[in-house]
Amino acid sequence: MSGTATCVDIILAIILPPLGVFFKFGCQVEFWICVLLTLFGWIPGIIYAIYAITK
């Protein structure tokens, strides 16, 4: 089941990066880093979100 959850999290990370990280970590520091990177640019937010979800 965790493989399916990770797949859904990655799809959410591509569509809206902070949302995917929020579902994985909640309002922890990873979420706020992702929000900041997404504000700087969509691609850095996606890259960080996928990294954070799969690490």
mmCIF file of C-alpha atoms in Angstrom, residues 19-54:
data_model
loop_
_atom_site.group_PDB
_atom_site.id
_atom_site.type_symbol
_atom_site.label_atom_id
_atom_site.label_comp_id
_atom_site.label_asym_id
_atom_site.label_seq_id
_atom_site.Cartn_x
_atom_site.Cartn_y
_atom_site.Cartn_z
ATOM 1 C CA LEU A 19 0.321 19.749 -1.047
ATOM 2 C CA GLY A 20 2.234 16.525 -1.661
ATOM 3 C CA VAL A 21 4.768 17.422 1.031
ATOM 4 C CA PHE A 22 1.992 18.459 3.431
ATOM 5 C CA PHE A 23 0.282 15.055 3.129
ATOM 6 C CA LYS A 24 3.591 13.333 3.883
ATOM 7 C CA PHE A 25 4.990 15.556 6.665
ATOM 8 C CA GLY A 26 2.253 17.931 7.839
ATOM 9 C CA CYS A 27 3.270 21.503 8.758
ATOM 10 C CA GLN A 28 6.878 20.628 9.514
ATOM 11 C CA VAL A 29 9.959 22.337 8.140
ATOM 12 C CA GLU A 30 9.877 20.301 4.893
ATOM 13 C CA PHE A 31 6.505 21.813 4.022
ATOM 14 C CA TRP A 32 7.701 25.386 4.566
ATOM 15 C CA ILE A 33 10.871 24.808 2.536
ATOM 16 C CA CYS A 34 8.703 23.501 -0.289
ATOM 17 C CA VAL A 35 6.386 26.524 -0.095
ATOM 18 C CA LEU A 36 9.369 28.873 -0.250
ATOM 19 C CA LEU A 37 10.952 27.055 -3.195
ATOM 20 C CA THR A 38 7.616 26.972 -5.031
ATOM 21 C CA LEU A 39 7.277 30.732 -4.585
ATOM 22 C CA PHE A 40 10.734 31.162 -6.139
ATOM 23 C CA GLY A 41 9.782 28.931 -9.045
ATOM 24 C CA TRP A 42 7.575 25.992 -9.868
ATOM 25 C CA ILE A 43 10.408 23.655 -10.936
ATOM 26 C CA PRO A 44 12.502 24.007 -7.729
ATOM 27 C CA GLY A 45 9.350 23.297 -5.721
ATOM 28 C CA ILE A 46 8.628 20.149 -7.719
ATOM 29 C CA ILE A 47 12.217 18.920 -7.458
ATOM 30 C CA TYR A 48 12.323 19.446 -3.693
ATOM 31 C CA ALA A 49 8.864 17.912 -3.176
ATOM 32 C CA ILE A 50 9.796 14.732 -5.057
ATOM 33 C CA TYR A 51 13.104 14.562 -3.189
ATOM 34 C CA ALA A 52 11.416 15.017 0.205
ATOM 35 C CA ILE A 53 8.701 12.448 -0.512
ATOM 36 C CA THR A 54 11.048 9.753 -1.806
#
